[in-house]
Coordinates of C-alpha atoms (C1' of nucleotides) in Angstrom, one line a residue:
Chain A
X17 CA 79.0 84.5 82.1
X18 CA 75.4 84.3 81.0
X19 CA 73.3 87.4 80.8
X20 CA 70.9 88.0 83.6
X21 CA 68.6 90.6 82.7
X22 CA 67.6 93.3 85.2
X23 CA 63.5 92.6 86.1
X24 CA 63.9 89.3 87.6
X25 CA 66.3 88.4 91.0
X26 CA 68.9 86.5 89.8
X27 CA 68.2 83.3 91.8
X28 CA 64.6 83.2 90.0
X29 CA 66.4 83.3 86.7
X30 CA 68.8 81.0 87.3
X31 CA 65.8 78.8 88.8
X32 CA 64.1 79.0 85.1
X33 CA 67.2 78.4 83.8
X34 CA 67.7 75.4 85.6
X35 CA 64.0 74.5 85.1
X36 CA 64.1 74.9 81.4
X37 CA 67.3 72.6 81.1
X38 CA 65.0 69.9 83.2
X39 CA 62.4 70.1 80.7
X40 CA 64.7 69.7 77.5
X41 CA 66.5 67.0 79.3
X42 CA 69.8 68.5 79.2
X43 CA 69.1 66.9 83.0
X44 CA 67.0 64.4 82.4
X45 CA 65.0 62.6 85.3
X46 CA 67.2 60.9 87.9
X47 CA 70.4 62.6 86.8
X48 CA 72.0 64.8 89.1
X49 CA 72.9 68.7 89.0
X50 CA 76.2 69.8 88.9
X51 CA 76.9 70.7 92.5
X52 CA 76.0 74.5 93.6
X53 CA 79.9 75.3 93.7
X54 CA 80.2 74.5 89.8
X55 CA 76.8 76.4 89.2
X56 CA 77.9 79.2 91.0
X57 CA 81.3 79.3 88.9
X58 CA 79.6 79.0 85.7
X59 CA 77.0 81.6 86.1
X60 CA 79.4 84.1 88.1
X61 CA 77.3 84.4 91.5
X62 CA 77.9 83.3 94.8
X63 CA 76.7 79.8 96.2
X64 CA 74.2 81.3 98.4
X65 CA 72.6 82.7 95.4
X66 CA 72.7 79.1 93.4
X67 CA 71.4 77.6 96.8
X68 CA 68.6 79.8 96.8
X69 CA 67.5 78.8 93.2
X70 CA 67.6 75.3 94.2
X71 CA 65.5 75.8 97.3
X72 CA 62.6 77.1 94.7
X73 CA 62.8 73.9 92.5
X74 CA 62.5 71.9 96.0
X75 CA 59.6 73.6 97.2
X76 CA 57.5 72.8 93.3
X77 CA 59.3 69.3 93.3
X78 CA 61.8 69.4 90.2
X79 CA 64.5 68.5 92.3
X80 CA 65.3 66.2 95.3
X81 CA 68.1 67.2 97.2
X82 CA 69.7 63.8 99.2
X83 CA 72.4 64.6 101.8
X84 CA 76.2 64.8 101.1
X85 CA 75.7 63.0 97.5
X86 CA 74.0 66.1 95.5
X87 CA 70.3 67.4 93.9
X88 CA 69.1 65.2 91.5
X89 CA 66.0 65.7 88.7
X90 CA 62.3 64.3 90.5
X91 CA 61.1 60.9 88.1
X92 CA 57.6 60.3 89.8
X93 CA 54.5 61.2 87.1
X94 CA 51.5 62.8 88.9
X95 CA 49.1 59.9 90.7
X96 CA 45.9 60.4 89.8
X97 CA 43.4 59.5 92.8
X98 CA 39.7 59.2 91.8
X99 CA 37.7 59.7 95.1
X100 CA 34.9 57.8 94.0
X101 CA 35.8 55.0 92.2
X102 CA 39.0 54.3 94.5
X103 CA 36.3 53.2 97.2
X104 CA 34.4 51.7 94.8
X105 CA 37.4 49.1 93.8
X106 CA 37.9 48.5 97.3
X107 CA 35.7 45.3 96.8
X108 CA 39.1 43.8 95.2
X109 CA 41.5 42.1 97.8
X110 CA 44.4 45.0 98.1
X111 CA 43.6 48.3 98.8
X112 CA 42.6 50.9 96.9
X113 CA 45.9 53.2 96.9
X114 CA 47.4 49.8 95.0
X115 CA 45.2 50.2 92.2
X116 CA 46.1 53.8 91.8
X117 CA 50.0 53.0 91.7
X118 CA 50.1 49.7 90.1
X119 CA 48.1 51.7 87.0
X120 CA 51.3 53.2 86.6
X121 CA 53.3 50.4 86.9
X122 CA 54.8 51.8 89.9
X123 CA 55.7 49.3 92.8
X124 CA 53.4 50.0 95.6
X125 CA 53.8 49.2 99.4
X126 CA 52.1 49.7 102.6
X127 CA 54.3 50.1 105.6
X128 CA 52.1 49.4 109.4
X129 CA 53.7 52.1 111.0
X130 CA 50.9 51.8 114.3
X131 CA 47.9 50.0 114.7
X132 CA 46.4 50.7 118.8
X133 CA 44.1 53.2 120.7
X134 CA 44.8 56.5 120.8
X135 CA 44.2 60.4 121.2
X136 CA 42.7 62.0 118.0
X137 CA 43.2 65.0 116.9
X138 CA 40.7 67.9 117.8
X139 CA 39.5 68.0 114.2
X140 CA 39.1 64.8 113.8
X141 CA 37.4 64.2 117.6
X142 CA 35.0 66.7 116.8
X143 CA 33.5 65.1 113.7
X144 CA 33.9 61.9 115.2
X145 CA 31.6 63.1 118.4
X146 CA 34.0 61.6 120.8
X147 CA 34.6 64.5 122.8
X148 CA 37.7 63.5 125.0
X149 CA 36.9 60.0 123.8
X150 CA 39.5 57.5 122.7
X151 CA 40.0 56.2 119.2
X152 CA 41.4 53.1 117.0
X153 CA 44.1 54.9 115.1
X154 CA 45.7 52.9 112.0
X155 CA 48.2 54.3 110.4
X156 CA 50.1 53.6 107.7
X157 CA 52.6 54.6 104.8
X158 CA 52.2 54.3 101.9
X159 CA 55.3 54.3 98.6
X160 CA 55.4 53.8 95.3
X161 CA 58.8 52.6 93.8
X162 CA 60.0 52.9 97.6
X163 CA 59.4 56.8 97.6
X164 CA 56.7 57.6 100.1
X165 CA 53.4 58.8 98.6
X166 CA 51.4 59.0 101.5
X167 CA 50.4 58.7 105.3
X168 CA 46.9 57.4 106.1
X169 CA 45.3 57.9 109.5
X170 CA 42.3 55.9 110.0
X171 CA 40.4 56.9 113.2
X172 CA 37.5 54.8 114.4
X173 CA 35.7 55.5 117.8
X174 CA 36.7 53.2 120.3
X175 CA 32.9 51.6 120.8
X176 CA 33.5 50.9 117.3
X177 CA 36.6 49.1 117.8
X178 CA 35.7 46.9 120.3
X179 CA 32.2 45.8 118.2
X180 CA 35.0 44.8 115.0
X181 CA 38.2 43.2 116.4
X182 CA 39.1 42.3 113.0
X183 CA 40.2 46.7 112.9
X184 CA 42.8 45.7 115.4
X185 CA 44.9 43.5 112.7
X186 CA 47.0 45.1 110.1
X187 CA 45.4 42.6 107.7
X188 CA 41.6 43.4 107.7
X189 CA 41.1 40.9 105.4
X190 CA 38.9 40.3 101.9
X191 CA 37.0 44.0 101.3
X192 CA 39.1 46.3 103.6
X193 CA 37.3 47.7 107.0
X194 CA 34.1 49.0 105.2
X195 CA 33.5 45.1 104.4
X196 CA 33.8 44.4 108.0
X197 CA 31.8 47.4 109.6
X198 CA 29.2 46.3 107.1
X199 CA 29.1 42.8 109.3
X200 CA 28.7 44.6 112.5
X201 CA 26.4 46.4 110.9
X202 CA 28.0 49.5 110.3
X203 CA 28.7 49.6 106.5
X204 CA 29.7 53.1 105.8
X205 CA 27.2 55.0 102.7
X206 CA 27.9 58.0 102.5
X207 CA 31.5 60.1 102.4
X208 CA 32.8 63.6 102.4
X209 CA 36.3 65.0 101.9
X210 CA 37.8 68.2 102.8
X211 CA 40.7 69.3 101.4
X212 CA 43.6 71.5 102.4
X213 CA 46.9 72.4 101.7
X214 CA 49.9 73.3 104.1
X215 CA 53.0 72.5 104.9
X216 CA 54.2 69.5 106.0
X217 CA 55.2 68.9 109.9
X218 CA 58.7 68.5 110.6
X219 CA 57.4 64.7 111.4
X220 CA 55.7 64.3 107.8
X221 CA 59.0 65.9 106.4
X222 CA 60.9 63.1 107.5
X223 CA 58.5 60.5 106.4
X224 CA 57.8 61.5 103.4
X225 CA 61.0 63.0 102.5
X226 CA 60.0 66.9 102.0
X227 CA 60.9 70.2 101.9
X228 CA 59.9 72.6 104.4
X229 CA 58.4 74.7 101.9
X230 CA 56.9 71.7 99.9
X231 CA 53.2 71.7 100.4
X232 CA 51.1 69.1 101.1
X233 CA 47.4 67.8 100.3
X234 CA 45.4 66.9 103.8
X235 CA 42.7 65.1 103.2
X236 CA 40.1 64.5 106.0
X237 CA 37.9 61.3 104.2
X238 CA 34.2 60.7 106.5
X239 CA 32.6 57.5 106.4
X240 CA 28.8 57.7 107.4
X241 CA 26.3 54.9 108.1
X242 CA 23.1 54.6 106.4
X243 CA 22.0 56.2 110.4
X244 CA 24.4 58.9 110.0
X245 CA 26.7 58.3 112.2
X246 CA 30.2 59.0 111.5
X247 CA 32.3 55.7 112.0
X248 CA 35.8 56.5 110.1
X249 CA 37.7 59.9 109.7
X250 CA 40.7 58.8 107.7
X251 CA 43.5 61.7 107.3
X252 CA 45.7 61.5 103.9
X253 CA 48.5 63.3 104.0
X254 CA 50.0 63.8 100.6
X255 CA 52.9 65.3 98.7
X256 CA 50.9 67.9 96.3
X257 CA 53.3 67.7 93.5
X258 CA 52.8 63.8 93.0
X259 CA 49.0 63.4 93.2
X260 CA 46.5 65.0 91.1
X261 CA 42.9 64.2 93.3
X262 CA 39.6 63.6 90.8
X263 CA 36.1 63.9 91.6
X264 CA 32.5 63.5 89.8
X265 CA 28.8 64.1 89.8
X266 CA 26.0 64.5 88.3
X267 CA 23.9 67.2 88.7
X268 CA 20.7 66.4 90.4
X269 CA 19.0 69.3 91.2
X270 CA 17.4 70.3 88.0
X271 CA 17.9 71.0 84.5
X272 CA 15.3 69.4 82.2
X273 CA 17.2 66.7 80.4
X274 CA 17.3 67.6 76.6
Chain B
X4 CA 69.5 86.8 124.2
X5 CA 67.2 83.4 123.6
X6 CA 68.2 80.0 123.9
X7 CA 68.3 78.6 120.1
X8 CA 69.1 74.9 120.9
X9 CA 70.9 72.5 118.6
X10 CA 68.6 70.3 116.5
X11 CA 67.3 72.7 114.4
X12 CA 67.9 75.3 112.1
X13 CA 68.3 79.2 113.6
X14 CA 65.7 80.3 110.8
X15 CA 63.3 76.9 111.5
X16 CA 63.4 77.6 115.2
X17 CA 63.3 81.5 114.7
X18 CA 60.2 81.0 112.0
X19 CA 58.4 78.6 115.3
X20 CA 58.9 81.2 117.8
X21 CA 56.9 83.8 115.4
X22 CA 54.4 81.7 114.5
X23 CA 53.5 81.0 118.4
X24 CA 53.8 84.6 118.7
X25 CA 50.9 84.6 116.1
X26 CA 48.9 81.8 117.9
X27 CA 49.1 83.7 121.7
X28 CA 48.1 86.7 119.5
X29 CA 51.7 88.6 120.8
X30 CA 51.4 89.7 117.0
X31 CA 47.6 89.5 116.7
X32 CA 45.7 89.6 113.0
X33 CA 46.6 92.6 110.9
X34 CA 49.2 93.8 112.7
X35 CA 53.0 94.3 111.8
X36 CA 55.8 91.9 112.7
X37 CA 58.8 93.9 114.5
X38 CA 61.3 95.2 111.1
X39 CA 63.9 92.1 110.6
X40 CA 66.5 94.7 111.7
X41 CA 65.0 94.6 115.1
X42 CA 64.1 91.0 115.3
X43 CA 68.0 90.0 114.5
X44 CA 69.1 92.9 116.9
X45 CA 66.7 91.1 119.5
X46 CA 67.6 87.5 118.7
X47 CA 71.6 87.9 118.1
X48 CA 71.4 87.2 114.5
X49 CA 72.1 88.7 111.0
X50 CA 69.1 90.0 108.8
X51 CA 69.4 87.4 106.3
X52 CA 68.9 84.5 109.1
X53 CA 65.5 86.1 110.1
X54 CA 64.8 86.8 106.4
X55 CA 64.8 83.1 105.8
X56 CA 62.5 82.6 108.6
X57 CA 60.1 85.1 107.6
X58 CA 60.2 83.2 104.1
X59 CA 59.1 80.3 105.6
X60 CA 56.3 82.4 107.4
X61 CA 55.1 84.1 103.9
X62 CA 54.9 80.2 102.5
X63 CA 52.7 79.1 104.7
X64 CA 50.8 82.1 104.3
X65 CA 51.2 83.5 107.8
X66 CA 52.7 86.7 107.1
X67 CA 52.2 88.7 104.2
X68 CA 54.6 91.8 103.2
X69 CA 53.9 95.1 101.2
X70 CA 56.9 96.6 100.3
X71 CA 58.6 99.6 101.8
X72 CA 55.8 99.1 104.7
X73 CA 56.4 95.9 106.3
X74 CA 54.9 92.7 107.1
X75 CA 52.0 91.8 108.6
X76 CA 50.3 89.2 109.6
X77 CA 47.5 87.2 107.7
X78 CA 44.0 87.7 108.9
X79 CA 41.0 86.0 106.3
X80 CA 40.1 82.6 107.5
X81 CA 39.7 79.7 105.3
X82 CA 36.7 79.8 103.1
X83 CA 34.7 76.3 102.1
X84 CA 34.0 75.7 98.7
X85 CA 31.3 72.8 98.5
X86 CA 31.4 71.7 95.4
X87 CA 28.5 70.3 94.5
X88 CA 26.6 72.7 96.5
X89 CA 28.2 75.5 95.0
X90 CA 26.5 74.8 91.4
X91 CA 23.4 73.9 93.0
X92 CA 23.4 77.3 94.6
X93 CA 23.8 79.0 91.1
X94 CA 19.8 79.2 90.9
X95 CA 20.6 82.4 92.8
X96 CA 20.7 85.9 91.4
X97 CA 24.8 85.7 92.4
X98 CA 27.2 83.6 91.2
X99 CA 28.5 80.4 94.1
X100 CA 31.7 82.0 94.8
X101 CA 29.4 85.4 96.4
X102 CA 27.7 82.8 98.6
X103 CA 30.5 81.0 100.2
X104 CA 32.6 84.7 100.5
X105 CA 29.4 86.6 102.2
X106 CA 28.9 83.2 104.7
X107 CA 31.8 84.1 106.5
X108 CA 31.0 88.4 106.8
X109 CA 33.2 88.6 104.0
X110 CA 32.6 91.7 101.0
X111 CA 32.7 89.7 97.5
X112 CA 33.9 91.5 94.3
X113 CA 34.0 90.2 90.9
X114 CA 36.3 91.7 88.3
X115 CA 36.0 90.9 84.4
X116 CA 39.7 90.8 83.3
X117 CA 39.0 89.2 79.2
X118 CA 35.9 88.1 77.4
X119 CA 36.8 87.0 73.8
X120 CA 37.8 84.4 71.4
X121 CA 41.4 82.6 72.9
X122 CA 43.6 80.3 72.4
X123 CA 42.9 77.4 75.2
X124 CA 45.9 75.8 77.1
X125 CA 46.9 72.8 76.2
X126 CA 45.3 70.7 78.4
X127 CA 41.9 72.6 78.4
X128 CA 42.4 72.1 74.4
X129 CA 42.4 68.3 74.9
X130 CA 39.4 67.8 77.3
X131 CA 37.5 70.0 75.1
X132 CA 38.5 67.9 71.9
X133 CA 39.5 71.2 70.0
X134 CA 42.7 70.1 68.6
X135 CA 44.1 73.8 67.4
X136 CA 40.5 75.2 67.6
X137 CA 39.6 78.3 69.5
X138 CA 37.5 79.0 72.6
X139 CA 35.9 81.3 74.4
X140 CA 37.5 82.9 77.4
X141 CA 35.7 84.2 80.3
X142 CA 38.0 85.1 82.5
X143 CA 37.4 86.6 86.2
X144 CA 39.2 87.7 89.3
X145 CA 37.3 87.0 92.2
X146 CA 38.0 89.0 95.4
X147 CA 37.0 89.0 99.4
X148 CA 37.2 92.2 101.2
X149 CA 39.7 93.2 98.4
X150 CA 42.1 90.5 98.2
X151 CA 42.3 88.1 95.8
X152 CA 40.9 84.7 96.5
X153 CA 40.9 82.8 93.0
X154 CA 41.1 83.5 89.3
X155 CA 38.5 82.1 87.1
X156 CA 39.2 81.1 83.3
X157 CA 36.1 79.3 81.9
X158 CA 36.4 78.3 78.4
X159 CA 33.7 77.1 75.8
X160 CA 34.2 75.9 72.1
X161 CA 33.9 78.6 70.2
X162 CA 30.8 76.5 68.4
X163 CA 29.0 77.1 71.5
X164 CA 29.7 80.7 72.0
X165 CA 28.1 81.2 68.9
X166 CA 24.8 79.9 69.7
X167 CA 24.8 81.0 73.0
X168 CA 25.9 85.2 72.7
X169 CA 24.7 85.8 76.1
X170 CA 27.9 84.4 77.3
X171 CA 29.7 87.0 75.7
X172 CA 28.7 89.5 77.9
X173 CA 29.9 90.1 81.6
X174 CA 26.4 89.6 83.3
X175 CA 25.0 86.6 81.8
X176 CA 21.8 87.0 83.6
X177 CA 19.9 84.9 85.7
X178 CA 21.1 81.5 86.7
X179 CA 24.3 82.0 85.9
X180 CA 25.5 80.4 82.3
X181 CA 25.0 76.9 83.0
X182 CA 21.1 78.5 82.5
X183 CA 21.6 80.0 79.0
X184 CA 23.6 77.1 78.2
X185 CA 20.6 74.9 79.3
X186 CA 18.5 77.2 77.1
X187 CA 20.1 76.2 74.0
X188 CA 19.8 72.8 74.4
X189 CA 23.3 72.6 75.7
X190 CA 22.7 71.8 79.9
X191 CA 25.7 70.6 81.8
X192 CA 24.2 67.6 84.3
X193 CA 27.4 66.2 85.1
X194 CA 30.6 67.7 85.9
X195 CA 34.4 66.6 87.1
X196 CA 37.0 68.3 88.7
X197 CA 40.5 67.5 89.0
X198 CA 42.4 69.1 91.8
X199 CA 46.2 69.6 91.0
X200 CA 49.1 71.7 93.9
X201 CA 51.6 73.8 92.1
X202 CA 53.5 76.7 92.9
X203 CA 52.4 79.9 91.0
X204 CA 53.6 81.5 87.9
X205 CA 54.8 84.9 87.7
X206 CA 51.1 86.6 86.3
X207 CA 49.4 84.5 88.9
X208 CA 51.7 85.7 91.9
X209 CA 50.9 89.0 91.3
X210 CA 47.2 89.1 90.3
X211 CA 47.0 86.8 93.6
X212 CA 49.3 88.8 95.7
X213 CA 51.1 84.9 96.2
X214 CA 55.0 84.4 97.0
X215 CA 56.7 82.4 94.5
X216 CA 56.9 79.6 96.9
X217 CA 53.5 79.9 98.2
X218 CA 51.3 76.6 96.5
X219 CA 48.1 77.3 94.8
X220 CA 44.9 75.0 94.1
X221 CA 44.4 74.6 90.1
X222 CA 41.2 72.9 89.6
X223 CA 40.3 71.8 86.1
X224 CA 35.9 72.0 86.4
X225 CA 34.6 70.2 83.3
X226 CA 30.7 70.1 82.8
X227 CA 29.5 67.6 80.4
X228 CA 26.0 68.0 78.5
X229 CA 23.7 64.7 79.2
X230 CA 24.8 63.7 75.4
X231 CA 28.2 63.3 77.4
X232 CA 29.8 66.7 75.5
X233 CA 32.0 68.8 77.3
X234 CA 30.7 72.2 76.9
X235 CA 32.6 73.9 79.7
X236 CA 36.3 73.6 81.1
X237 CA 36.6 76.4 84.2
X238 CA 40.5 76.4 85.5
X239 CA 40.7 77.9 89.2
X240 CA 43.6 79.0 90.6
X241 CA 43.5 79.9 94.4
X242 CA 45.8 80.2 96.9
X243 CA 46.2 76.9 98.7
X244 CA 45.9 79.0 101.9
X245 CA 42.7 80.4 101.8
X246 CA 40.4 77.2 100.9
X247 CA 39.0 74.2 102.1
X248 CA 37.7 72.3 99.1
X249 CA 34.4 69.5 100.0
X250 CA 33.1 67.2 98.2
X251 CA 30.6 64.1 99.4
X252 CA 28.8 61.4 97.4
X253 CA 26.7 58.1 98.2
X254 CA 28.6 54.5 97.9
X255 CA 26.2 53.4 95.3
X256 CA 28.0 50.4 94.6
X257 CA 27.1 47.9 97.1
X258 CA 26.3 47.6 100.8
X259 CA 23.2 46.4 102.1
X260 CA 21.3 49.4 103.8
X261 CA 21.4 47.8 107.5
Chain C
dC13 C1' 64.3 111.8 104.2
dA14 C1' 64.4 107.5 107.1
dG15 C1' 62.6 103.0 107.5
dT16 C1' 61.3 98.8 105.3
dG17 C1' 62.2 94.5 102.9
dG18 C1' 64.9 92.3 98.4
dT19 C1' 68.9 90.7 97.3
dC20 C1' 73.7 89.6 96.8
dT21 C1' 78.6 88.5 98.2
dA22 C1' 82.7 86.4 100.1
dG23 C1' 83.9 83.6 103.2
dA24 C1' 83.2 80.3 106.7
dC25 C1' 82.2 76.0 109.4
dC26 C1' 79.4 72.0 109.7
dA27 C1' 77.3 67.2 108.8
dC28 C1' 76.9 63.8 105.7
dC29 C1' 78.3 60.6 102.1
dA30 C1' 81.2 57.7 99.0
dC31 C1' 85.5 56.2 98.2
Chain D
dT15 C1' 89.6 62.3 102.5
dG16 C1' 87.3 65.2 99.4
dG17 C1' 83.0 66.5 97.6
dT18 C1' 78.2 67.6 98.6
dG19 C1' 74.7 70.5 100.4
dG20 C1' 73.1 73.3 105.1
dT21 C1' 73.6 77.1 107.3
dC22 C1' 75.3 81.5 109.1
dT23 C1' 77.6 86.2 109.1
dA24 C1' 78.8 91.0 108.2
dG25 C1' 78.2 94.1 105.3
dA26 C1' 76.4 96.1 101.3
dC27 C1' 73.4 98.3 97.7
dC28 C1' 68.9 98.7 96.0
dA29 C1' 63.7 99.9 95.4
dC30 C1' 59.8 101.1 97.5
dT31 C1' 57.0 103.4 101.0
dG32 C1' 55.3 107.1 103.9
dC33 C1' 56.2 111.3 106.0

DNA sequence: CAGTGGTCTAGACCACCAC
DNA sequence: TGGTGGTCTAGACCACTGC
């Protein structure tokens, strides 16, 4: 019934379409679609073609599809995770990805999904030096409002693991792990972050409830010592439609200040 | 003719097989995937089954298709883009973005799409405190062995343009702006970037050569004058696929050096 | 012209969910 | 049990490419 102009394939427009009645809250956040047999009724297509529009708004994160009950509109704001200062506010008793969702007055929680040696991966053995070596792994997941927001792999070299018992408990206690590598000693200065996008793993799919097509933020996080000496490669992986990542510096290499 | 178990989709398990194809180098870099006619004929399935599977392929950025011809698949590697070293670089005759493009054997090329007076996007707008004020728009396509890697928009209050008219030119000399900005009293020292996923729009897909489901990196790249002025807001848009983004910093808040 | 991918349809069967 | 989305098919028509 409505007019679909010639340039654009007609699952992109109805896409739009759909997409523009999200932003004027014919379908507010939280509300469901009408199912993809009404749409395709409406509009005149088939439901392949409806289906096909849909699959677009779940791979940017307008919609969230759950099984045999229909597609309903995405309500989480973007979570904005300051690199610098999120380490910084570590000193506080919870962690730091609390602060970030607690800001928003989301409900955060932090699900222990495995805390126990283990292999790393090859990217994150080869920063780590370990060679075949084993590691502490410590993962966790993280929500907000009981929608997961994020997994967190911390990997620590095994020597190091053994020198700090307290890594072994899911409760690390006052200051998080940097406060107690800092009593063996091993108090982490210095950090880098690389950042990629992908898609998820069928794995991080199901935990974090995703598309296939849905991308995802992986964040390899370095701890160094003072020495140099990488003691911490914690992988984030993230849905990139719900975090926005922030970082800051000044510039110290040269111009004259005015 | 191959066993396509149960658990998963045709199209998921059809996408795998093409993608380890890829890995074993069966379909090495560059080189064209059988037509979709011959890989349903092969695998016993219609053409729209393998057509989804190819769509997750073009996603993630292995495969790329030019109409009429076929698809191929992907071959640039990932390119780093320090960012801190990256302005600290500048100081060079070329701008960052040459540097990290020629580190990996790669040809850079620089095209000047707009210099003028604009209208800012919203957001830029805000960080730049121009309520409905106008900006200068420098905007720049940035290619590697002549595909697209990232568009460029830097804007500047217009205030700024005016005393600084070398930025209204395409080659803004040596050291890059942030030098002529420096020479008018106006030298960024410290900078903040904010790293947002989202899928592309419809101008960005094509000047990027991008699928509509394929994420990009937007990057908002403030610089701040030491009076604490914004004087520059630079939006990058680059396909998530083609970048690894670093950043590092010091933990100056606490720990005893050991 | 023949070959490629882009798209759409009509209909179908399935798994899942709430009632 | 009925509604929802997930998926697949067989066939079709189109636009674009390169010869």
């Amino acid at each position: 019934m409505t007019a679909l102009e010639t340039p654009k394939s007609q699952y992109a427009q109805i896409a739009d379409m759909i997409r523009d009645r999200i932003r004027d809250r014919t379908y507010p956040p939280g509300s469901p679609l009408p199912s993809e047999d009404r749409l395709a009724a409406e509009l005149g297509v088939s439901r392949p073609t409806v289906n096909r529009a849909i699959t677009l708004l779940r791979s940017s994160g307008d919609v969230k599809v759950r099984r045999g009950v229909g597609t309903v509109v995405r309500s989480l704001p973007r979570i904005v995770r300051d690199a610098q200062s999120r380490y910084a506010a570590r000193n506080q008793g919870t962690g730091a990805a609390e602060v970030e969702v607690t800001r928003l007055n989301l409900q955060p929680r932090t699900e222990y999904r495995e805390i126990g040696k283990a292999t790393p991966p090859a990217r994150v053995a080869q920063i780590l030096g370990l060679g075949r070596g084993k590691a502490l792994l410590r993962r966790r997941v993280l929500y907000a409002n009981d929608e997961p927001t994020q997994i967190a792999d911390s990997y620590y070299p095994w020597s190091v693991a053994e020198e700090c018992a307290a890594l072994l408990q899911a409760d690390v206690g006052q200051g998080g792990s940097y406060a107690r590598l800092a009593e063996v000693g091993r108090g982490p200065v210095r950090f880098t972050e690389d950042i990629d996008v992908r898609l998820p793993s069928e794995p991080e799919q199901k935990t974090l409830e995703l598309e296939p097509t849905q991308a995802v933020f992986e964040i390899h996080h370095v701890a160094y010592t003072a020495g140099g000496d990488p003691v911490e490669v914690c992988v984030h992986v993230m849905p990139g439609h719900l975090w926005t990542l922030r970082y800051h510096w000044d510039d110290v290499s040269g111009d004259q200040p005015e």
